[in-house]
Tab-separated table of C-alpha atoms and ligand atoms in Angstrom:
chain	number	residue	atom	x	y	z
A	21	UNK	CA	136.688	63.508	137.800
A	22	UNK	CA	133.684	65.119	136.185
A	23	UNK	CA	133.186	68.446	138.641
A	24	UNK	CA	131.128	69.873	135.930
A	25	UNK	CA	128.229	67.715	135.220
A	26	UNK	CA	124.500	68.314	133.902
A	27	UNK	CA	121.151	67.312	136.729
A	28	UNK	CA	118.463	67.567	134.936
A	29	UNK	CA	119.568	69.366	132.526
A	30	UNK	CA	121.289	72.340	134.787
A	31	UNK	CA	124.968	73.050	134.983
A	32	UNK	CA	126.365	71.893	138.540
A	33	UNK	CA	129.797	72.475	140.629
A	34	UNK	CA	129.979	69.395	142.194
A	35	UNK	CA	126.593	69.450	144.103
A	36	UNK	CA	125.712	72.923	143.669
A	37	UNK	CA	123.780	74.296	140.499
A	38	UNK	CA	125.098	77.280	138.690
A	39	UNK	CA	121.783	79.153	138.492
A	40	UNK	CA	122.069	79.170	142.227
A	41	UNK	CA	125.220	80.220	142.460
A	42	UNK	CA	125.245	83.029	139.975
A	43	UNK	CA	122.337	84.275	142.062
A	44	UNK	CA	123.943	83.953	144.932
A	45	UNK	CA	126.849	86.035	144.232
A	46	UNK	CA	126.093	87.561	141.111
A	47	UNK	CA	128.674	87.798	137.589
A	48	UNK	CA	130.653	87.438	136.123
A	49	UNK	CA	131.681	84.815	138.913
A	50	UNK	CA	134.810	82.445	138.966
A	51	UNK	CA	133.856	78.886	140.644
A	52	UNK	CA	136.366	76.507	141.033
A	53	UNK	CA	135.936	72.823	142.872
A	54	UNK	CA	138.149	71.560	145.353
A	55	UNK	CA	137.751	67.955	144.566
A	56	UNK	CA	138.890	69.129	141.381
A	57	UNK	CA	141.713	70.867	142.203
A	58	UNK	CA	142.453	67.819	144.425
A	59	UNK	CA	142.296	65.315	142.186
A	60	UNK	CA	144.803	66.465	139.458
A	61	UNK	CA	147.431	67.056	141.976
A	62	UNK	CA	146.747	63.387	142.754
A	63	UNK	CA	147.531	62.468	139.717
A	64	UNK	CA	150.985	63.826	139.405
A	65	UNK	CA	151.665	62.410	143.375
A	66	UNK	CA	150.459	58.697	142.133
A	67	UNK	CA	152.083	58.661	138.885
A	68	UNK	CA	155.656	59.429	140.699
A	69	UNK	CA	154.815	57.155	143.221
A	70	UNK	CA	158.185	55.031	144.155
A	71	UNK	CA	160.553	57.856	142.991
A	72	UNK	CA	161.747	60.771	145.680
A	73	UNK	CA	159.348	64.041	144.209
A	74	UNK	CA	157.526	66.962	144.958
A	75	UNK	CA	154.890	68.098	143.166
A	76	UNK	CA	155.184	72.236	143.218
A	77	UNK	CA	151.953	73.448	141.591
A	78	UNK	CA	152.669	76.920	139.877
A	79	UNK	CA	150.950	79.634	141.471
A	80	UNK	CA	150.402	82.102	138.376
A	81	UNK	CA	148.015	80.174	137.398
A	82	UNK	CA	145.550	80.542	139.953
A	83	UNK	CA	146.956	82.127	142.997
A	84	UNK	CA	143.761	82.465	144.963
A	85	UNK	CA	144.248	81.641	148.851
A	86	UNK	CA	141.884	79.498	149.058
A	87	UNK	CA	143.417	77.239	145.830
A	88	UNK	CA	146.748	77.348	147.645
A	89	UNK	CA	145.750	76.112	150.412
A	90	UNK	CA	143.746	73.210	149.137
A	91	UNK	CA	147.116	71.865	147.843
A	92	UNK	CA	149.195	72.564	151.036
A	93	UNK	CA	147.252	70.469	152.626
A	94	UNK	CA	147.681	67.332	150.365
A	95	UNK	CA	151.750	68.487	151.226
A	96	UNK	CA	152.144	70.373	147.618
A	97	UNK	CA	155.185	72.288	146.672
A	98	UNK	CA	155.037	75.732	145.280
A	99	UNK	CA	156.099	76.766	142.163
A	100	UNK	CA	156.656	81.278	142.801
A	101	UNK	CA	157.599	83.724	140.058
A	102	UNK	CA	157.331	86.710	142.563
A	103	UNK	CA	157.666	88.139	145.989
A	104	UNK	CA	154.019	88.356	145.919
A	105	UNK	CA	153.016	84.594	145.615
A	106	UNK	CA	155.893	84.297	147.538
A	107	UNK	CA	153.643	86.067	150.561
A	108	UNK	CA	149.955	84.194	149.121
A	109	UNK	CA	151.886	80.670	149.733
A	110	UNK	CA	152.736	81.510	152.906
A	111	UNK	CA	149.906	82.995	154.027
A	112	UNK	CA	147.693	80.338	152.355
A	113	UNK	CA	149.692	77.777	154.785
A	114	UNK	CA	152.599	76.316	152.057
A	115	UNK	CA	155.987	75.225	153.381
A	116	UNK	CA	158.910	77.602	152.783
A	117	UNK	CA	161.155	74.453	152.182
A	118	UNK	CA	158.776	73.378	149.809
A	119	UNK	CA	159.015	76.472	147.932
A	120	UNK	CA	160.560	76.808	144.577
A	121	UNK	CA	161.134	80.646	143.003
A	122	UNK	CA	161.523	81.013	139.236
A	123	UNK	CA	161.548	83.686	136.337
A	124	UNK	CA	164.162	86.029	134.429
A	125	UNK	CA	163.616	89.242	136.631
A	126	UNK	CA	163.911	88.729	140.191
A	127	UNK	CA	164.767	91.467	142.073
A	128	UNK	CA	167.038	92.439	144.955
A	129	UNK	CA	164.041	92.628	147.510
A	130	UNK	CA	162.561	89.483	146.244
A	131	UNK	CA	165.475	87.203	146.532
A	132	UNK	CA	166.255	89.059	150.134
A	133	UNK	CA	162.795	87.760	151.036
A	134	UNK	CA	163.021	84.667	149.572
A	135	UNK	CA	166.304	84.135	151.398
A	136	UNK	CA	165.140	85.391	154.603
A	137	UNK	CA	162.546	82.693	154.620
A	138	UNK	CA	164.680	79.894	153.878
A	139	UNK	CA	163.038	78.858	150.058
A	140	UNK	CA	163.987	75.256	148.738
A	141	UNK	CA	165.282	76.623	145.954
A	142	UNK	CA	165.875	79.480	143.254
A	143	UNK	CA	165.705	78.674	139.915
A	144	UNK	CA	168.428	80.748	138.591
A	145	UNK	CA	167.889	81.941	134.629
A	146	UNK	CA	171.007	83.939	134.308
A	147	UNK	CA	174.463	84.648	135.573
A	148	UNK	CA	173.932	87.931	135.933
A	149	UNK	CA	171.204	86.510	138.983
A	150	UNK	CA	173.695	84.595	140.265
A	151	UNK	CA	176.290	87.067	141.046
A	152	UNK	CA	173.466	89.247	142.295
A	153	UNK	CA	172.406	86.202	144.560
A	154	UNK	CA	175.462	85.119	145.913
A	155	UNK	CA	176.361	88.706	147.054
A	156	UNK	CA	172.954	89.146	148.818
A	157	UNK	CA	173.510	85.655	150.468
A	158	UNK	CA	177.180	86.547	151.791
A	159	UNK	CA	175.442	90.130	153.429
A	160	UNK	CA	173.134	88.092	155.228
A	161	UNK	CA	175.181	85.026	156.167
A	162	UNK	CA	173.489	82.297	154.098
A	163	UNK	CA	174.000	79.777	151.619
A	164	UNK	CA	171.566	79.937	148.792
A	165	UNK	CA	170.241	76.393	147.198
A	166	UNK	CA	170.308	76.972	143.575
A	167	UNK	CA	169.481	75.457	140.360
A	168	UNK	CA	170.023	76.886	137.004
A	169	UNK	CA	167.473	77.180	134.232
A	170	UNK	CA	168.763	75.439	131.227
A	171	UNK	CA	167.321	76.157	127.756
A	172	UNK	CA	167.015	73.165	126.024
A	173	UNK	CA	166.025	74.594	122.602
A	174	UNK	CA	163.231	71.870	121.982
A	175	UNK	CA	160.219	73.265	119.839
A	176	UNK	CA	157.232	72.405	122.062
A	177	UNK	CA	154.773	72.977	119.138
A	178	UNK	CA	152.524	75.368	120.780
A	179	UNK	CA	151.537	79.001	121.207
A	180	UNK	CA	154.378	81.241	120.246
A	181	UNK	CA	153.442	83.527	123.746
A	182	UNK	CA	153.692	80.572	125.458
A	183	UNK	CA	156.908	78.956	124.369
A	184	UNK	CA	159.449	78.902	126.536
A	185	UNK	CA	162.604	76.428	125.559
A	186	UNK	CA	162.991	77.814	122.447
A	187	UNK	CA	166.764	79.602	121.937
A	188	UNK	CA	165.355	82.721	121.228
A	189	UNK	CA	163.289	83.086	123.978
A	190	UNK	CA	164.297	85.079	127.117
A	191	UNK	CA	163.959	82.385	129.419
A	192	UNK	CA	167.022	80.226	131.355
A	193	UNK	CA	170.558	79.610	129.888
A	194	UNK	CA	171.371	78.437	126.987
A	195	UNK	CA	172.766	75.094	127.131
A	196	UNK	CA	176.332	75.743	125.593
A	197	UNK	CA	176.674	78.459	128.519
A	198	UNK	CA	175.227	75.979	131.127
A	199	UNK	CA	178.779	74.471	131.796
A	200	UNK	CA	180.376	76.962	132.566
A	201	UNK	CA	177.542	78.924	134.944
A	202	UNK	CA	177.576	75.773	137.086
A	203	UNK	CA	181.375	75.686	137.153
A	204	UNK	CA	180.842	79.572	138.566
A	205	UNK	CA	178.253	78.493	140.792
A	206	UNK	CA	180.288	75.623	142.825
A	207	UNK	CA	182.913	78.176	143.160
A	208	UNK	CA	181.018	80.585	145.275
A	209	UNK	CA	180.922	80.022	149.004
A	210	UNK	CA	177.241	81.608	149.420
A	211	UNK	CA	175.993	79.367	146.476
A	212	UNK	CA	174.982	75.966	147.297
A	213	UNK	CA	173.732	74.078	143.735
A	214	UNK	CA	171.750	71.167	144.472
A	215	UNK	CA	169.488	70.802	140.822
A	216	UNK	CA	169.156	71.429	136.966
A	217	UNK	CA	165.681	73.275	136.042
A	218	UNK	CA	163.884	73.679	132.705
A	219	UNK	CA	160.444	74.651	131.924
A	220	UNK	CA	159.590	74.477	127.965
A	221	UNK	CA	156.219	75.953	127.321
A	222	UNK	CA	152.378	75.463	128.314
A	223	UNK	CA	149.588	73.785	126.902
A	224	UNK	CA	151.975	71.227	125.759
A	225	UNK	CA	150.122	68.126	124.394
A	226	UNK	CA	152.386	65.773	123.589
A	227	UNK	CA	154.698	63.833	125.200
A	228	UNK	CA	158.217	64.505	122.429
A	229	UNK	CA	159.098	67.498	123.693
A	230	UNK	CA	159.836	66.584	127.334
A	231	UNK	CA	161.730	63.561	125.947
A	232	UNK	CA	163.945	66.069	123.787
A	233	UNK	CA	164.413	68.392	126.392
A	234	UNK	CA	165.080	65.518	128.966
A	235	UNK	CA	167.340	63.804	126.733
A	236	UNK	CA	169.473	67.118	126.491
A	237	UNK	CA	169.212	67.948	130.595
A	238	UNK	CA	169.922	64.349	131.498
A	239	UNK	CA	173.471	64.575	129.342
A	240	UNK	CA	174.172	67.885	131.082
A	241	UNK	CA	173.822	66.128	134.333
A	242	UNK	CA	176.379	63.492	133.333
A	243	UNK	CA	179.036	65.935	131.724
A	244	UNK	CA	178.717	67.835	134.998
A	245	UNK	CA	179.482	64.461	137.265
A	246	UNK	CA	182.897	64.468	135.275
A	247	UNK	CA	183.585	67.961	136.030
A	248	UNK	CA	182.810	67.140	139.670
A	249	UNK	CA	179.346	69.126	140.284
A	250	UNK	CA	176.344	66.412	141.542
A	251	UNK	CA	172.927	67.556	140.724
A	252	UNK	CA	170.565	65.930	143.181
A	253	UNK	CA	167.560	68.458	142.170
A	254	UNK	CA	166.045	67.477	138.515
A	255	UNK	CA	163.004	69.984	138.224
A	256	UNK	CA	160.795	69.436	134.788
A	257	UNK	CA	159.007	72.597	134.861
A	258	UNK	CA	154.950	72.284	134.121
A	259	UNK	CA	152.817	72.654	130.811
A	260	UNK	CA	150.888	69.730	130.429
A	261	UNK	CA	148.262	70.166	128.309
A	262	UNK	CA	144.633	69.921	128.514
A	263	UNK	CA	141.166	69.674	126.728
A	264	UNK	CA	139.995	73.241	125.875
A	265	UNK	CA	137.984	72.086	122.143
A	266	UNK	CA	139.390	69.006	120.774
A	267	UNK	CA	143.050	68.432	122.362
A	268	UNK	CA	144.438	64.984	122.765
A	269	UNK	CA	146.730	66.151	125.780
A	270	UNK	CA	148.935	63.587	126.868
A	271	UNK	CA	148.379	60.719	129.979
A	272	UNK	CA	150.578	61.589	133.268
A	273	UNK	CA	151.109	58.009	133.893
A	274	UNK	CA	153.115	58.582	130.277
A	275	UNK	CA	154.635	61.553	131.115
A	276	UNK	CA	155.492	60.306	134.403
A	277	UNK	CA	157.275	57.219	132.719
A	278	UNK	CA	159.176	59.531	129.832
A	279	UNK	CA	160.631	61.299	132.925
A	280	UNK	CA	161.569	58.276	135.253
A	281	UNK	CA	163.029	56.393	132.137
A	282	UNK	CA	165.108	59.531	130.893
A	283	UNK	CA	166.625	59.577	134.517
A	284	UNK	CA	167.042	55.521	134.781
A	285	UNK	CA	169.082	55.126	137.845
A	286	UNK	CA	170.657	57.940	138.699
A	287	UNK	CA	170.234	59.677	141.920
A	288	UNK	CA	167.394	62.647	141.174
A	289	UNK	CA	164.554	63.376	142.849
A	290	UNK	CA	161.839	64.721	140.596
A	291	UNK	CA	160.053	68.265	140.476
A	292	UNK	CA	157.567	69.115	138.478
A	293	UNK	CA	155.713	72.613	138.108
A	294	UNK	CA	151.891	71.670	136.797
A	295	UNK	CA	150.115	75.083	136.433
A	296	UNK	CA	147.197	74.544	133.892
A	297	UNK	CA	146.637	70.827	134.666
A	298	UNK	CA	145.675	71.418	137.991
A	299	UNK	CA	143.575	74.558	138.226
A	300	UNK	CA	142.343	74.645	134.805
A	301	UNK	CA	139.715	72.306	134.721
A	302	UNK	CA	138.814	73.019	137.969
A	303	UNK	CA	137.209	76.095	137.395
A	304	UNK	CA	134.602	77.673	135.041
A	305	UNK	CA	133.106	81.342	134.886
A	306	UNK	CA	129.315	82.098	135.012
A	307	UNK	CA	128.139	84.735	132.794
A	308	UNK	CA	125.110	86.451	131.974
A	309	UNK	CA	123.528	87.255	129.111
A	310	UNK	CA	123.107	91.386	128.931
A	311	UNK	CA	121.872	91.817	125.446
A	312	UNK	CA	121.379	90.092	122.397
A	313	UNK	CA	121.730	92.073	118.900
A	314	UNK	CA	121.761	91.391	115.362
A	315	UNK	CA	124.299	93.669	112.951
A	316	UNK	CA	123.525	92.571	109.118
A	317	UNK	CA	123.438	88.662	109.328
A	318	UNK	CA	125.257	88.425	113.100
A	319	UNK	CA	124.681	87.343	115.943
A	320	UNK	CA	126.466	88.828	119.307
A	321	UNK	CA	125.502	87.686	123.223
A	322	UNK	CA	126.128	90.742	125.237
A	323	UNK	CA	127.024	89.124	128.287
A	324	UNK	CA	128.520	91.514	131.702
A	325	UNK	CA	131.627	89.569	131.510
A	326	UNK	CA	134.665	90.893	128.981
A	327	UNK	CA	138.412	90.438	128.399
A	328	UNK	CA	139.561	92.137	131.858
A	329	UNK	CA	137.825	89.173	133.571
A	330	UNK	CA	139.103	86.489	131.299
A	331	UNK	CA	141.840	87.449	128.675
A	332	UNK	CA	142.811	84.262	127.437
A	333	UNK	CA	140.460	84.581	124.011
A	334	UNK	CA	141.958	88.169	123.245
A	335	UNK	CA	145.484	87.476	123.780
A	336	UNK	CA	145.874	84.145	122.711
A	337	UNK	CA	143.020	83.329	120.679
A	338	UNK	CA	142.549	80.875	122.775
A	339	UNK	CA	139.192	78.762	122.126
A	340	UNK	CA	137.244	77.885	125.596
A	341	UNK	CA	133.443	75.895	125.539
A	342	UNK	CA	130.744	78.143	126.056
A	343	UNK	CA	127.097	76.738	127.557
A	344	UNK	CA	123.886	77.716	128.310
A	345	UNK	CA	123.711	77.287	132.187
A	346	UNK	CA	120.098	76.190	131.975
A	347	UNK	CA	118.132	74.258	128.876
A	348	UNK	CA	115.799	76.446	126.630
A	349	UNK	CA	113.084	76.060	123.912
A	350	UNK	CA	114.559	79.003	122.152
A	351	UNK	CA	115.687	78.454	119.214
A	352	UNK	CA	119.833	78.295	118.526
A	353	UNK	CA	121.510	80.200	116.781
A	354	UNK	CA	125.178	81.088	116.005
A	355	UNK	CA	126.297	84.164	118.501
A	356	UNK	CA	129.640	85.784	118.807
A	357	UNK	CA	130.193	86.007	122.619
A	358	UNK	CA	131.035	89.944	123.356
A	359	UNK	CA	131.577	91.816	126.550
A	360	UNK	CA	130.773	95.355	126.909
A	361	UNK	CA	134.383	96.783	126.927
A	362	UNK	CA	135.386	99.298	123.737
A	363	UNK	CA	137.651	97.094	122.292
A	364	UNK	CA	137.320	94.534	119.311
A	365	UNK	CA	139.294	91.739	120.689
A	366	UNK	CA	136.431	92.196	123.283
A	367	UNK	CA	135.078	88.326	123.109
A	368	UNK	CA	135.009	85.330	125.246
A	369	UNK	CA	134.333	83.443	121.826
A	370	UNK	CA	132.902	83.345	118.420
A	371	UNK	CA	130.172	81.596	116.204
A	372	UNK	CA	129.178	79.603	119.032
A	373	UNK	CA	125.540	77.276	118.281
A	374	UNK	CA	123.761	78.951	121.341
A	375	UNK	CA	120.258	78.762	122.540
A	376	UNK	CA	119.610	81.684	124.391
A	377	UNK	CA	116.924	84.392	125.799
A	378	UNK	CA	118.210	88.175	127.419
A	379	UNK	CA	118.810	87.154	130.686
A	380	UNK	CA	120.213	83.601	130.758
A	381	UNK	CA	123.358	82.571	132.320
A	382	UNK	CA	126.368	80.920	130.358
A	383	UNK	CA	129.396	78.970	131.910
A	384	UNK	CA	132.585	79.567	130.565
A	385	UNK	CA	134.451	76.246	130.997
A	386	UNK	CA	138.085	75.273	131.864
A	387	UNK	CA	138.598	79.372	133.158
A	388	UNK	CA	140.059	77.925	136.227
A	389	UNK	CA	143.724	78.660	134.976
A	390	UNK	CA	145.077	81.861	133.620
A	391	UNK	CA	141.282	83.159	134.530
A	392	UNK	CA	141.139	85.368	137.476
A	393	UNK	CA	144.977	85.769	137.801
A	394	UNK	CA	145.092	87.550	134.141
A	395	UNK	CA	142.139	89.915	134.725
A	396	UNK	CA	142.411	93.661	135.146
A	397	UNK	CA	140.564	96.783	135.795
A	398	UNK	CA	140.344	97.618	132.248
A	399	UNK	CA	137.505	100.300	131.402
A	400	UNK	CA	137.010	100.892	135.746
A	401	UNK	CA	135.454	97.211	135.877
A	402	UNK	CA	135.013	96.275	138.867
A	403	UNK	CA	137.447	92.516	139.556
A	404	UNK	CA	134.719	89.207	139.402
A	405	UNK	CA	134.032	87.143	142.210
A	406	UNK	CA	135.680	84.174	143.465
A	407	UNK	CA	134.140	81.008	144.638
A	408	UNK	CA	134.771	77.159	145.464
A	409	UNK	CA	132.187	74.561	145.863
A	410	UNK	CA	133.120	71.611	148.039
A	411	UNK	CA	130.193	68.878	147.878
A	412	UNK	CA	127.018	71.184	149.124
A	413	UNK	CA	129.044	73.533	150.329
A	414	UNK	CA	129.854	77.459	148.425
A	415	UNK	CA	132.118	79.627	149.827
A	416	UNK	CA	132.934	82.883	149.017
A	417	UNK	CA	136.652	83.371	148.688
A	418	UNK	CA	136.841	86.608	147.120
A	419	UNK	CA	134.779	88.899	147.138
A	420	UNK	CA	133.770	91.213	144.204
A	421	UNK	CA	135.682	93.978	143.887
A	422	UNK	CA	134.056	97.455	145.441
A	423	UNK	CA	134.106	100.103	142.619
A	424	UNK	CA	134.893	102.688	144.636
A	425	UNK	CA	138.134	100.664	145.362
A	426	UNK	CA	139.319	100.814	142.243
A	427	UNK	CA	140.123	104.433	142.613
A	428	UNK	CA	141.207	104.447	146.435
A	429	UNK	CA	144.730	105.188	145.774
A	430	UNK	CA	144.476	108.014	143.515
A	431	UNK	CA	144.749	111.319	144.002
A	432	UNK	CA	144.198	114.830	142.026
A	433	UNK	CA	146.521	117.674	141.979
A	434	UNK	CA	146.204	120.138	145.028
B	29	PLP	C1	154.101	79.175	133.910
B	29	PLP	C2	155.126	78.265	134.465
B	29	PLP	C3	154.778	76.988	134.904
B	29	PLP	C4	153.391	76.424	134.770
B	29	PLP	O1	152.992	76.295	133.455
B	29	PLP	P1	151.628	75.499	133.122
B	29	PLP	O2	151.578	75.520	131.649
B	29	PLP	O3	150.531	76.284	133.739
B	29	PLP	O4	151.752	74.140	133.693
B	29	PLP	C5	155.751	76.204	135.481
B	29	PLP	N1	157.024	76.653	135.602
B	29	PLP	C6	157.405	77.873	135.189
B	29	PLP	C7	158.803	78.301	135.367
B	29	PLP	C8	156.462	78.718	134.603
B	29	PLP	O5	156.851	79.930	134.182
């Protein structure tokens, strides 16, 4: 699937050029392609063809309507870390039964919501959420599904900020507690556990760590058959990798088969929580070109999108490909990629080969993940535009943000 591909030399969205686009609905501008989107979730559906699974993409990472609903209509799952996706799934058309609700904080409203709608399951990352769950559950008369978070303490060689199954991070329970949580869980009538849940890290490449944190779930499942507690839920959490510069991120036909031969035979069907895989790729940002400036022997490309539209370079150092929408004669030179907030982490990227003219438009590519979702109001900027091409076809599924909307809800002293 190549959604981002050159005609004649001009940056398309699947049939679409960029140029248009971007002058269509102006920049910075998100575009994201549903064939895309489509297609990765496809991948995870093929590749655990022939097992029982459900595929429950994970919102954060791009939680736009529009996105969600693509995927409920192939039958996804939902992967929610809030009350607020929680109400963006179901508005975008997702199945409450299909719904799964993770992370360490949730609240007493949230998992009253979450209950009220009848969720497939919480993925529980303490006791202390437990108790809180199973009280909320006997007020209102219902039995909670449940799976605990385990920590499997496997090292999944990436970003320290985005580590998760490491022992000192804050995330699940550790797995010499794990026992003994489940053996609280069966004994409360408003609990109901039905799975085992772990979720390691993102932007993993390779395939090791899920076979050392599988190896350590799958023996937890088998102590907990001789203490009488049947897991039927095995949920593998997301992360896979993909190609921002020069990655080697791993096959999902291989992942797929690390998972299916850690369980063997036993009775489990599969979840899985793909975040990044899916949307990633699938989108791009469109940029343009403000300014260019020289200090000393530098290079910078002013361009009117910064680090409240797309983060991921100033918080993670992440590296993402930066092109010239259209070709040029000028000549190229090496340009640090700024935006025009007061800050020095202010850049989309650095000593990138660019030939480029005031003016011109750039793509940011592989912004559909972590993108939109992350950006902010930062220095009164104004939110960027969403969109998502579909063969010929552009729609508009956000609209820019209206500056004086930024302010609506504030007020001055009387
Ligand atoms: C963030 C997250 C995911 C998705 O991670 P990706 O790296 O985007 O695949 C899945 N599950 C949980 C619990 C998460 O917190």
């Amino acid at each position: 699937m190549t959604p981002f591909k050159r005609v004649d030399g001009v940056l398309h969205a699947e049939n679409q050029s960029c140029s248009a686009l971007a002058e269509q609905f102006g920049t910075p501008l998100f575009v994201y392609s549903k064939a895309a989107l489509e297609s990765a979730w496809q991948e995870f559906a093929g590749a655990l063809q022939g097992r029982e699974h459900l595929v429950c993409y994970a919102v954060k990472a791009n939680s736009n309507l529009a996105v969600l609903n693509v995927l409920a209509k192939l039958g996804s799952g939902f992967d929610i870390v809030s009350a607020g996706e929680l109400r963006r799934v179901l508005n975008a058309g997702g199945r409450p039964d299909h719904i799964v609700f993770s992370g360490v904080g949730k609240s007493e409203a949230e998992l009253r919501e979450a209950l009220a709608v009848g969720i497939r399951c919480f993925n529980v990352e303490s006791q202390a959420e437990l108790e809180r769950l199973a009280v909320i559950a006997a007020q209102v008369n219902v039995i909670a599904p449940i799976s605990l978070r385990v920590n499997p303490d496997v090292d999944a060689q990436t970003h320290p900020y985005i580590s998760t199954g490491l022992k000192e991070n804050k995330f699940g329970i550790g797995m010499q507690d794990a026992r003994a949580v489940y053996a609280r869980a069966v004994e409360l009538d408003s609990i109901k556990v039905i799975g085992m849940d772990c979720h390691i890290g993102s932007q993993l490449t390779t395939i090791e760590p899920y076979r050392d944190a599988l190896a350590k779930l799958i023996s937890l499942v088998d102590e907990l058959a001789t203490d009488g507690i049947h897991i039927s839920d095995l949920d593998v959490g997301g992360g896979q990798g993909i190609r921002y510069e020069n990655e080697d991120p791993m096959d999902i036909g291989d992942w797929a088969n690390c998972v299916k031969n850690a369980i063997g035979n036993r009775q489990l069907q599969i979840l899985v929580e793909p975040g990044r895989y899916i949307a990633g790729p699938a989108g791009i940002m469109l940029t343009r070109v403000e300014y260019l400036k020289q200090n000393e022997d530098k290079h910078f490309a002013v361009v009117d999108a910064a680090m409240n539209d797309l983060i991921r370079p100033a918080l993670y150092s992440a590296w993402q490909a930066i092109e010239a929408v259209e070709p040029s004669t000028e000549p190229a030179k090496h340009y640090d990629v700024v935006g025009p907030i007061c800050e020095s982490a202010d850049f989309l990227g650095k000593d990138r080969e660019l030939a480029i003219q005031q003016g011109d438009l750039l793509a940011v590519l592989t912004a559909g993940a972590y993108g939109f979702v992350m950006s902010s109001n930062y220095n009164t900027r104004a939110r960027a535009a969403e969109v998502m091409v579909s063969g010929d076809a552009a729609h508009l599924v956000r609209k820019r943000e209206d500056l004086d909307d930024l302010f609506a809800g504030e007020s001055v002293l009387p």
